[in-house]
Amino acid sequence: MNILLQTILDAAAAGIMWYCVGFGFAFGQGENPNKFIGDAMFGLARYSTHYTGSGTGRWTDFFFQWAFCATAATIPAGAVAERFNFNAYLGYSMFIAGFVYPVVAHWAWCPQGWLGFATVKPLLDTGYIDFAGSGVIHMTGGLAGLIGAAMVGPRLGRFDADGNPVEMPGHSAILVVLGTVLLWFGWYGFNPTSMLAIDTYAYANVVGRSAVTTTLSGAAGGIACLLGGFIRRRGWDLVGLCNGILCGFVAITACCHVVEPWAAIICGVVAGIWFDFLCWVLLKLKIDDPLSAGPMHFGTGMWGVFFTGLLAKQEYITEAYNRTEDKMYGAFYPHSNGKLLACQIIGILAIIGWVGGTMTIFFGIFKFFGALRIPPEVEEMGLDRSKHGGSAYNGGGMGVSPSAPGNDVMRNQQQPSIKVLPMNG
Amino acid sequence: MSVPAISSCEQEVYNLVSDWNLAATICKKYDCGVSASVCVLTYLAKRERELSLDFSQTARAEVAISLDVAYVLFSAYLVFGPMQLGFTLLCAGAIRSKNSMNVLMKNILDACTCAIGFYLFGYAFSYGHKSHKTSNAFIGDWNFAHSYTTDVSSDPDPVAPGDFPTQGWHAWLFQWSLCAVATTIVSGAVAERCTFGAYLAYSFFISSFVYPVVAHWVWSPDGWLSAFNTGARGGYARILRTGAIDFAGAGVVHMTGGMAALMGAWIIGPRIGRFDASGKVNEMKGHSATLVVMGTLLLWFGYYGFAPGANLTIATMSGAVVVSRVAVNTTLSAATAGLTTLFVRYFQSATWDTVLVCSGCLGGLVSITAGCAVVEPWAAVLCGLGAAVVFISSEYMVLYKMKIDDPVSAVALHLFCGLWGLIFPGLLAKPHYVLGVYGDNGFGTTVKAAGKYGILYGGHGQVLLCQFIEALVICAWVGTMMGAFFYIFKVAKQLRVHVDQELAGLDVTKQVVDQYDGGGSTAPQQPMERAAFGPGATTSAFYSNGDDAGSYGRMRPELGRE
């Protein structure tokens, strides 16, 4: 119940904050626009005369960019699940949607920004390419989640007295699969549509290619994680497969429009391997990230941004951005001047610095007042019963009877087993 | 060499435009006796009009292509997203809960392997042909790993787009989504007892070879069965000058998947306990009707990408009409089939059977797939009616007569309803629609005159014969290929899971089996720490379920000792 409420609330809080201040900070170009932050269109004031992302006064732009903002706001929910104070949660989702994310979006996607590729004065005369937001959205959300998870501490019982991790399984693989395939479906809106237009030959090409590279990267990431899990543990891991698919998507989000299909496969495979490695690192550092949101979004997002600097193809860049300057393509193509890679790295560092700084201060304030984490008794009982008026499931657990079709399957006939199963005992 | 004389006209015009060639052109067209400047101005005005006409034509052509691209992409998203999800949930709900995680995984995984297989080989085998050349009639031979798609998408010329509309990125995505549907059909038929490795190999094989070849025969402009193979023979198709009418793939997708499912289910054998010693059938109900219904509705939703999207174009009036008609026919067939199933079952056993109605709706969807573009709405209703009857009787036949255990009735649904669907246009394809979708080419005359339509409209039967031919060759090809494939795996003992594992449920970790594998293995391995549900485990999809899967997140070393 708790996490369901949190994720729905993210969309709502993001909507309001995006309307009030976020959209303005991200895309507002006032009288004297600056490179750091937007300064117009707060509350959609004077909307019809200001540039909105692909034109002036276009309502679709506000709506489309809101969807991205809501994504960034909801990513940290998984990292801090099961132990986060609800007030802190509400606070940070408004903070991310209203300030942290829009500033990064301004840098990378507003024509006035200092970082982005399609800006009036691009960085190093080249600019940072991030098509649908591996850096802007996934790194931002992932790093915020990681900082939150680190500061709020692990769930009770997650690490035993010797510091070894104790497995805490989720409660329904069906929901994980449902979520993954829905995310796959929705990602076709996230990536290809970020072109914002399809009505010319070049744009149709870019959109189509983005859909293809997205598919291949997700598929490759999934298979890589699956095989990696099999090699390490001799079992076929469903959650690993789903995570791998999502990692592939996160990584390709930056460059789906400018890489070739074979490059997308490489991107996905490396994303999967990198993700597994980061998960291991997190456990070694005793950071408890229930959904691995940090490694997935921050880690693979970072890889995706970096990969763009390696294998972005000149011809495709021209198609998408209409820029034909020489040699500003991926570093692995011959005769590249490497500036694109440099911009990608600068972008990564800037995002880490900004998000890291703001979210550390923000979470730090809550932690100082003791308002970051829920009390241990509440955590033991489960947030649903203590804070949300009861369980999400009738009867207390997702128990399903071996029912015949035609029976009432939602009527549970048994109580759930306890939620924490120590493995080695 | 003598210099040609320069007329006074050319000289004056040259003084204005400073270009001898242009001056000559202008003077040829206009009489510049009155005034050279008037000539030049008239010419310029006319030229301006021509250029802007070109431009608007170009822009219109671009928008049309882009609209088609957007449409095909969105249809692909619909086929992949809701349909794949729907089938996954349906499979999970229709089997016992102790195996649900395993079947979930197989369904997601075959989407991934299908993407890689279809990218590397499949698309090339289906549609690959060198530019301005034809491939052979059996299999495609170009564009492996998108080598040609990359090429064809980099030469922007909206007025003469070349192969881009049919071979561009969007085309791959849509064809891949159809391939994924065909690939995933088998997961339900072999559920609860198939090894993971065999399934992985199967999904790669069918998506890179078996399915693409069928798609090539029926849908590629070079395929021998294709209704679009009209290049060489004066404008009509190769087989009976008609070609098979399989609009969205009742044969290509559903019969292929259904036949593979038949081979798989037959060769792998029934689940333990399904047939008792005397051959009586034991009921093995699924564990969640909710999931089955959810899956069905999602499949129905996604079908609106599958069938209408198969038109591949919407940017013209005729294209839009066909697309809309297909959507209507799809709806009517599914609805009728669902209702008919409901009432037939009630008549048989006085129950309102939810799960069967779901399957009935799906049967209606499958059977209208071939003829949705060429039949009238009332014919779609008849199609659905027939689908329900075909489904119920073939489900009975497969289980009780052929003694093949098919947990989700994939064979009945896809093979037999697909067969009915493939035959259907031979009966009730309307002449006007046939010529609208496939062109007005009969035996050197019009479609109407040649009788190239459904026999119940008075057609001459060549369409019906082509449909039969398609059904036959698909069964033969897929049967042979997949039969051999599954048989090889069976002989190598890699097809079916160990008895103990099947009894415990596939969701429980594989380590249980290794410890007690016929005594041949070494000392029991250390039970590895493994989460019930977390990185590195495959255990039950549900924390608690009433079935006999036992506990999860723990090893069950005592299992084999009983």
PDB file of N, CA, C and O in Angstrom, chain B residues 309-359:
ATOM      1  N   GLY B 309      -2.970  -2.964 -38.145  1.00  0.00           N
ATOM      2  CA  GLY B 309      -1.611  -2.540 -38.482  1.00  0.00           C
ATOM      3  C   GLY B 309      -1.031  -3.289 -39.662  1.00  0.00           C
ATOM      4  O   GLY B 309      -0.115  -2.789 -40.319  1.00  0.00           O
ATOM      5  N   ALA B 310      -1.554  -4.482 -39.941  1.00  0.00           N
ATOM      6  CA  ALA B 310      -1.013  -5.270 -41.049  1.00  0.00           C
ATOM      7  C   ALA B 310      -1.237  -4.613 -42.389  1.00  0.00           C
ATOM      8  O   ALA B 310      -0.661  -5.050 -43.389  1.00  0.00           O
ATOM      9  N   ASN B 311      -2.044  -3.590 -42.434  1.00  0.00           N
ATOM     10  CA  ASN B 311      -2.230  -2.884 -43.690  1.00  0.00           C
ATOM     11  C   ASN B 311      -1.008  -2.049 -44.037  1.00  0.00           C
ATOM     12  O   ASN B 311      -0.801  -1.694 -45.184  1.00  0.00           O
ATOM     13  N   LEU B 312      -0.231  -1.705 -43.030  1.00  0.00           N
ATOM     14  CA  LEU B 312       1.036  -0.981 -43.170  1.00  0.00           C
ATOM     15  C   LEU B 312       0.904   0.429 -43.716  1.00  0.00           C
ATOM     16  O   LEU B 312       1.894   1.120 -43.885  1.00  0.00           O
ATOM     17  N   THR B 313      -0.294   0.855 -44.041  1.00  0.00           N
ATOM     18  CA  THR B 313      -0.449   2.220 -44.523  1.00  0.00           C
ATOM     19  C   THR B 313      -1.811   2.745 -44.118  1.00  0.00           C
ATOM     20  O   THR B 313      -2.799   2.018 -44.105  1.00  0.00           O
ATOM     21  N   ILE B 314      -1.846   4.036 -43.801  1.00  0.00           N
ATOM     22  CA  ILE B 314      -3.133   4.628 -43.431  1.00  0.00           C
ATOM     23  C   ILE B 314      -3.256   6.007 -44.053  1.00  0.00           C
ATOM     24  O   ILE B 314      -4.256   6.691 -43.896  1.00  0.00           O
ATOM     25  N   ALA B 315      -2.207   6.421 -44.760  1.00  0.00           N
ATOM     26  CA  ALA B 315      -2.159   7.808 -45.199  1.00  0.00           C
ATOM     27  C   ALA B 315      -2.947   8.095 -46.459  1.00  0.00           C
ATOM     28  O   ALA B 315      -2.945   9.213 -46.942  1.00  0.00           O
ATOM     29  N   THR B 316      -3.602   7.098 -46.993  1.00  0.00           N
ATOM     30  CA  THR B 316      -4.479   7.363 -48.126  1.00  0.00           C
ATOM     31  C   THR B 316      -5.890   7.002 -47.721  1.00  0.00           C
ATOM     32  O   THR B 316      -6.112   6.296 -46.741  1.00  0.00           O
ATOM     33  N   MET B 317      -6.837   7.476 -48.500  1.00  0.00           N
ATOM     34  CA  MET B 317      -8.234   7.218 -48.192  1.00  0.00           C
ATOM     35  C   MET B 317      -8.499   5.711 -48.171  1.00  0.00           C
ATOM     36  O   MET B 317      -9.125   5.180 -47.255  1.00  0.00           O
ATOM     37  N   SER B 318      -8.031   5.035 -49.197  1.00  0.00           N
ATOM     38  CA  SER B 318      -8.319   3.596 -49.262  1.00  0.00           C
ATOM     39  C   SER B 318      -7.647   2.867 -48.108  1.00  0.00           C
ATOM     40  O   SER B 318      -8.211   1.951 -47.526  1.00  0.00           O
ATOM     41  N   GLY B 319      -6.423   3.297 -47.774  1.00  0.00           N
ATOM     42  CA  GLY B 319      -5.738   2.679 -46.652  1.00  0.00           C
ATOM     43  C   GLY B 319      -6.507   2.869 -45.362  1.00  0.00           C
ATOM     44  O   GLY B 319      -6.682   1.932 -44.577  1.00  0.00           O
ATOM     45  N   ALA B 320      -6.977   4.080 -45.134  1.00  0.00           N
ATOM     46  CA  ALA B 320      -7.716   4.353 -43.904  1.00  0.00           C
ATOM     47  C   ALA B 320      -8.993   3.539 -43.845  1.00  0.00           C
ATOM     48  O   ALA B 320      -9.391   3.041 -42.778  1.00  0.00           O
ATOM     49  N   VAL B 321      -9.639   3.384 -44.982  1.00  0.00           N
ATOM     50  CA  VAL B 321     -10.887   2.607 -45.000  1.00  0.00           C
ATOM     51  C   VAL B 321     -10.603   1.151 -44.671  1.00  0.00           C
ATOM     52  O   VAL B 321     -11.308   0.527 -43.864  1.00  0.00           O
ATOM     53  N   VAL B 322      -9.567   0.603 -45.266  1.00  0.00           N
ATOM     54  CA  VAL B 322      -9.241  -0.803 -44.999  1.00  0.00           C
ATOM     55  C   VAL B 322      -8.933  -0.999 -43.516  1.00  0.00           C
ATOM     56  O   VAL B 322      -9.445  -1.932 -42.875  1.00  0.00           O
ATOM     57  N   VAL B 323      -8.109  -0.107 -42.984  1.00  0.00           N
ATOM     58  CA  VAL B 323      -7.729  -0.214 -41.574  1.00  0.00           C
ATOM     59  C   VAL B 323      -8.959  -0.207 -40.669  1.00  0.00           C
ATOM     60  O   VAL B 323      -9.105  -1.025 -39.756  1.00  0.00           O
ATOM     61  N   SER B 324      -9.859   0.706 -40.947  1.00  0.00           N
ATOM     62  CA  SER B 324     -11.053   0.795 -40.102  1.00  0.00           C
ATOM     63  C   SER B 324     -11.932  -0.425 -40.239  1.00  0.00           C
ATOM     64  O   SER B 324     -12.489  -0.947 -39.271  1.00  0.00           O
ATOM     65  N   ARG B 325     -12.050  -0.897 -41.465  1.00  0.00           N
ATOM     66  CA  ARG B 325     -12.891  -2.080 -41.677  1.00  0.00           C
ATOM     67  C   ARG B 325     -12.307  -3.278 -40.942  1.00  0.00           C
ATOM     68  O   ARG B 325     -13.031  -4.076 -40.335  1.00  0.00           O
ATOM     69  N   VAL B 326     -10.999  -3.393 -40.975  1.00  0.00           N
ATOM     70  CA  VAL B 326     -10.338  -4.492 -40.273  1.00  0.00           C
ATOM     71  C   VAL B 326     -10.625  -4.423 -38.780  1.00  0.00           C
ATOM     72  O   VAL B 326     -10.931  -5.440 -38.140  1.00  0.00           O
ATOM     73  N   ALA B 327     -10.565  -3.215 -38.218  1.00  0.00           N
ATOM     74  CA  ALA B 327     -10.829  -3.080 -36.789  1.00  0.00           C
ATOM     75  C   ALA B 327     -12.246  -3.512 -36.458  1.00  0.00           C
ATOM     76  O   ALA B 327     -12.494  -4.202 -35.459  1.00  0.00           O
ATOM     77  N   VAL B 328     -13.177  -3.139 -37.301  1.00  0.00           N
ATOM     78  CA  VAL B 328     -14.564  -3.522 -37.065  1.00  0.00           C
ATOM     79  C   VAL B 328     -14.744  -5.029 -37.138  1.00  0.00           C
ATOM     80  O   VAL B 328     -15.348  -5.660 -36.267  1.00  0.00           O
ATOM     81  N   ASN B 329     -14.192  -5.625 -38.190  1.00  0.00           N
ATOM     82  CA  ASN B 329     -14.336  -7.076 -38.351  1.00  0.00           C
ATOM     83  C   ASN B 329     -13.716  -7.831 -37.192  1.00  0.00           C
ATOM     84  O   ASN B 329     -14.262  -8.822 -36.712  1.00  0.00           O
ATOM     85  N   THR B 330     -12.562  -7.342 -36.760  1.00  0.00           N
ATOM     86  CA  THR B 330     -11.888  -7.973 -35.618  1.00  0.00           C
ATOM     87  C   THR B 330     -12.796  -7.977 -34.402  1.00  0.00           C
ATOM     88  O   THR B 330     -12.974  -9.006 -33.730  1.00  0.00           O
ATOM     89  N   THR B 331     -13.371  -6.831 -34.120  1.00  0.00           N
ATOM     90  CA  THR B 331     -14.245  -6.717 -32.955  1.00  0.00           C
ATOM     91  C   THR B 331     -15.409  -7.690 -33.047  1.00  0.00           C
ATOM     92  O   THR B 331     -15.727  -8.413 -32.098  1.00  0.00           O
ATOM     93  N   LEU B 332     -16.061  -7.696 -34.188  1.00  0.00           N
ATOM     94  CA  LEU B 332     -17.269  -8.515 -34.324  1.00  0.00           C
ATOM     95  C   LEU B 332     -16.954  -9.994 -34.193  1.00  0.00           C
ATOM     96  O   LEU B 332     -17.698 -10.754 -33.559  1.00  0.00           O
ATOM     97  N   SER B 333     -15.865 -10.410 -34.808  1.00  0.00           N
ATOM     98  CA  SER B 333     -15.533 -11.826 -34.734  1.00  0.00           C
ATOM     99  C   SER B 333     -15.239 -12.246 -33.308  1.00  0.00           C
ATOM    100  O   SER B 333     -15.720 -13.278 -32.836  1.00  0.00           O
ATOM    101  N   ALA B 334     -14.444 -11.442 -32.595  1.00  0.00           N
ATOM    102  CA  ALA B 334     -14.112 -11.793 -31.212  1.00  0.00           C
ATOM    103  C   ALA B 334     -15.364 -11.847 -30.359  1.00  0.00           C
ATOM    104  O   ALA B 334     -15.568 -12.778 -29.566  1.00  0.00           O
ATOM    105  N   ALA B 335     -16.223 -10.869 -30.523  1.00  0.00           N
ATOM    106  CA  ALA B 335     -17.428 -10.802 -29.709  1.00  0.00           C
ATOM    107  C   ALA B 335     -18.333 -12.007 -29.963  1.00  0.00           C
ATOM    108  O   ALA B 335     -18.828 -12.658 -29.041  1.00  0.00           O
ATOM    109  N   THR B 336     -18.537 -12.304 -31.224  1.00  0.00           N
ATOM    110  CA  THR B 336     -19.419 -13.419 -31.561  1.00  0.00           C
ATOM    111  C   THR B 336     -18.850 -14.727 -31.035  1.00  0.00           C
ATOM    112  O   THR B 336     -19.592 -15.553 -30.477  1.00  0.00           O
ATOM    113  N   ALA B 337     -17.566 -14.904 -31.221  1.00  0.00           N
ATOM    114  CA  ALA B 337     -16.967 -16.155 -30.764  1.00  0.00           C
ATOM    115  C   ALA B 337     -17.127 -16.300 -29.254  1.00  0.00           C
ATOM    116  O   ALA B 337     -17.444 -17.383 -28.753  1.00  0.00           O
ATOM    117  N   GLY B 338     -16.914 -15.209 -28.532  1.00  0.00           N
ATOM    118  CA  GLY B 338     -17.059 -15.281 -27.081  1.00  0.00           C
ATOM    119  C   GLY B 338     -18.469 -15.667 -26.672  1.00  0.00           C
ATOM    120  O   GLY B 338     -18.689 -16.571 -25.840  1.00  0.00           O
ATOM    121  N   LEU B 339     -19.426 -15.020 -27.262  1.00  0.00           N
ATOM    122  CA  LEU B 339     -20.819 -15.308 -26.899  1.00  0.00           C
ATOM    123  C   LEU B 339     -21.209 -16.727 -27.270  1.00  0.00           C
ATOM    124  O   LEU B 339     -21.876 -17.439 -26.509  1.00  0.00           O
ATOM    125  N   THR B 340     -20.802 -17.146 -28.444  1.00  0.00           N
ATOM    126  CA  THR B 340     -21.156 -18.498 -28.887  1.00  0.00           C
ATOM    127  C   THR B 340     -20.573 -19.531 -27.941  1.00  0.00           C
ATOM    128  O   THR B 340     -21.259 -20.482 -27.538  1.00  0.00           O
ATOM    129  N   THR B 341     -19.303 -19.321 -27.568  1.00  0.00           N
ATOM    130  CA  THR B 341     -18.682 -20.255 -26.629  1.00  0.00           C
ATOM    131  C   THR B 341     -19.460 -20.295 -25.328  1.00  0.00           C
ATOM    132  O   THR B 341     -19.696 -21.369 -24.755  1.00  0.00           O
ATOM    133  N   LEU B 342     -19.857 -19.138 -24.880  1.00  0.00           N
ATOM    134  CA  LEU B 342     -20.614 -19.062 -23.622  1.00  0.00           C
ATOM    135  C   LEU B 342     -21.856 -19.938 -23.680  1.00  0.00           C
ATOM    136  O   LEU B 342     -22.118 -20.760 -22.793  1.00  0.00           O
ATOM    137  N   PHE B 343     -22.611 -19.764 -24.748  1.00  0.00           N
ATOM    138  CA  PHE B 343     -23.879 -20.477 -24.819  1.00  0.00           C
ATOM    139  C   PHE B 343     -23.705 -21.948 -25.120  1.00  0.00           C
ATOM    140  O   PHE B 343     -24.437 -22.785 -24.597  1.00  0.00           O
ATOM    141  N   VAL B 344     -22.707 -22.289 -25.933  1.00  0.00           N
ATOM    142  CA  VAL B 344     -22.482 -23.702 -26.217  1.00  0.00           C
ATOM    143  C   VAL B 344     -22.116 -24.433 -24.924  1.00  0.00           C
ATOM    144  O   VAL B 344     -22.628 -25.517 -24.636  1.00  0.00           O
ATOM    145  N   ARG B 345     -21.237 -23.792 -24.131  1.00  0.00           N
ATOM    146  CA  ARG B 345     -20.839 -24.447 -22.879  1.00  0.00           C
ATOM    147  C   ARG B 345     -22.012 -24.554 -21.920  1.00  0.00           C
ATOM    148  O   ARG B 345     -22.163 -25.556 -21.206  1.00  0.00           O
ATOM    149  N   TYR B 346     -22.837 -23.529 -21.914  1.00  0.00           N
ATOM    150  CA  TYR B 346     -23.995 -23.592 -21.024  1.00  0.00           C
ATOM    151  C   TYR B 346     -24.916 -24.719 -21.433  1.00  0.00           C
ATOM    152  O   TYR B 346     -25.455 -25.455 -20.606  1.00  0.00           O
ATOM    153  N   PHE B 347     -25.051 -24.848 -22.729  1.00  0.00           N
ATOM    154  CA  PHE B 347     -25.888 -25.922 -23.251  1.00  0.00           C
ATOM    155  C   PHE B 347     -25.309 -27.286 -22.894  1.00  0.00           C
ATOM    156  O   PHE B 347     -26.038 -28.218 -22.582  1.00  0.00           O
ATOM    157  N   GLN B 348     -23.969 -27.366 -22.892  1.00  0.00           N
ATOM    158  CA  GLN B 348     -23.334 -28.646 -22.586  1.00  0.00           C
ATOM    159  C   GLN B 348     -23.407 -28.983 -21.105  1.00  0.00           C
ATOM    160  O   GLN B 348     -23.578 -30.130 -20.724  1.00  0.00           O
ATOM    161  N   SER B 349     -23.182 -27.966 -20.260  1.00  0.00           N
ATOM    162  CA  SER B 349     -22.984 -28.334 -18.855  1.00  0.00           C
ATOM    163  C   SER B 349     -23.612 -27.385 -17.860  1.00  0.00           C
ATOM    164  O   SER B 349     -23.259 -27.402 -16.689  1.00  0.00           O
ATOM    165  N   ALA B 350     -24.468 -26.509 -18.306  1.00  0.00           N
ATOM    166  CA  ALA B 350     -25.184 -25.587 -17.403  1.00  0.00           C
ATOM    167  C   ALA B 350     -24.241 -24.750 -16.537  1.00  0.00           C
ATOM    168  O   ALA B 350     -24.549 -24.453 -15.402  1.00  0.00           O
ATOM    169  N   THR B 351     -23.084 -24.415 -17.076  1.00  0.00           N
ATOM    170  CA  THR B 351     -22.221 -23.477 -16.339  1.00  0.00           C
ATOM    171  C   THR B 351     -21.864 -22.326 -17.256  1.00  0.00           C
ATOM    172  O   THR B 351     -21.762 -22.480 -18.468  1.00  0.00           O
ATOM    173  N   TRP B 352     -21.634 -21.159 -16.625  1.00  0.00           N
ATOM    174  CA  TRP B 352     -21.122 -20.017 -17.385  1.00  0.00           C
ATOM    175  C   TRP B 352     -19.622 -20.027 -17.186  1.00  0.00           C
ATOM    176  O   TRP B 352     -19.124 -19.622 -16.156  1.00  0.00           O
ATOM    177  N   ASP B 353     -18.908 -20.498 -18.134  1.00  0.00           N
ATOM    178  CA  ASP B 353     -17.487 -20.791 -17.947  1.00  0.00           C
ATOM    179  C   ASP B 353     -16.596 -19.634 -18.407  1.00  0.00           C
ATOM    180  O   ASP B 353     -16.390 -19.427 -19.599  1.00  0.00           O
ATOM    181  N   THR B 354     -16.067 -18.921 -17.412  1.00  0.00           N
ATOM    182  CA  THR B 354     -15.258 -17.728 -17.703  1.00  0.00           C
ATOM    183  C   THR B 354     -14.066 -18.013 -18.589  1.00  0.00           C
ATOM    184  O   THR B 354     -13.846 -17.348 -19.601  1.00  0.00           O
ATOM    185  N   VAL B 355     -13.291 -18.980 -18.170  1.00  0.00           N
ATOM    186  CA  VAL B 355     -12.028 -19.218 -18.872  1.00  0.00           C
ATOM    187  C   VAL B 355     -12.279 -19.671 -20.293  1.00  0.00           C
ATOM    188  O   VAL B 355     -11.591 -19.270 -21.239  1.00  0.00           O
ATOM    189  N   LEU B 356     -13.315 -20.477 -20.487  1.00  0.00           N
ATOM    190  CA  LEU B 356     -13.579 -20.936 -21.847  1.00  0.00           C
ATOM    191  C   LEU B 356     -14.028 -19.792 -22.743  1.00  0.00           C
ATOM    192  O   LEU B 356     -13.669 -19.716 -23.915  1.00  0.00           O
ATOM    193  N   VAL B 357     -14.811 -18.880 -22.171  1.00  0.00           N
ATOM    194  CA  VAL B 357     -15.249 -17.725 -22.961  1.00  0.00           C
ATOM    195  C   VAL B 357     -14.050 -16.886 -23.382  1.00  0.00           C
ATOM    196  O   VAL B 357     -13.986 -16.383 -24.507  1.00  0.00           O
ATOM    197  N   CYS B 358     -13.098 -16.758 -22.457  1.00  0.00           N
ATOM    198  CA  CYS B 358     -11.885 -16.027 -22.831  1.00  0.00           C
ATOM    199  C   CYS B 358     -11.217 -16.672 -24.029  1.00  0.00           C
ATOM    200  O   CYS B 358     -10.847 -15.988 -24.992  1.00  0.00           O
ATOM    201  N   SER B 359     -11.077 -17.979 -23.959  1.00  0.00           N
ATOM    202  CA  SER B 359     -10.454 -18.664 -25.086  1.00  0.00           C
ATOM    203  C   SER B 359     -11.292 -18.500 -26.337  1.00  0.00           C
ATOM    204  O   SER B 359     -10.774 -18.384 -27.448  1.00  0.00           O
TER     205      SER B 359
END
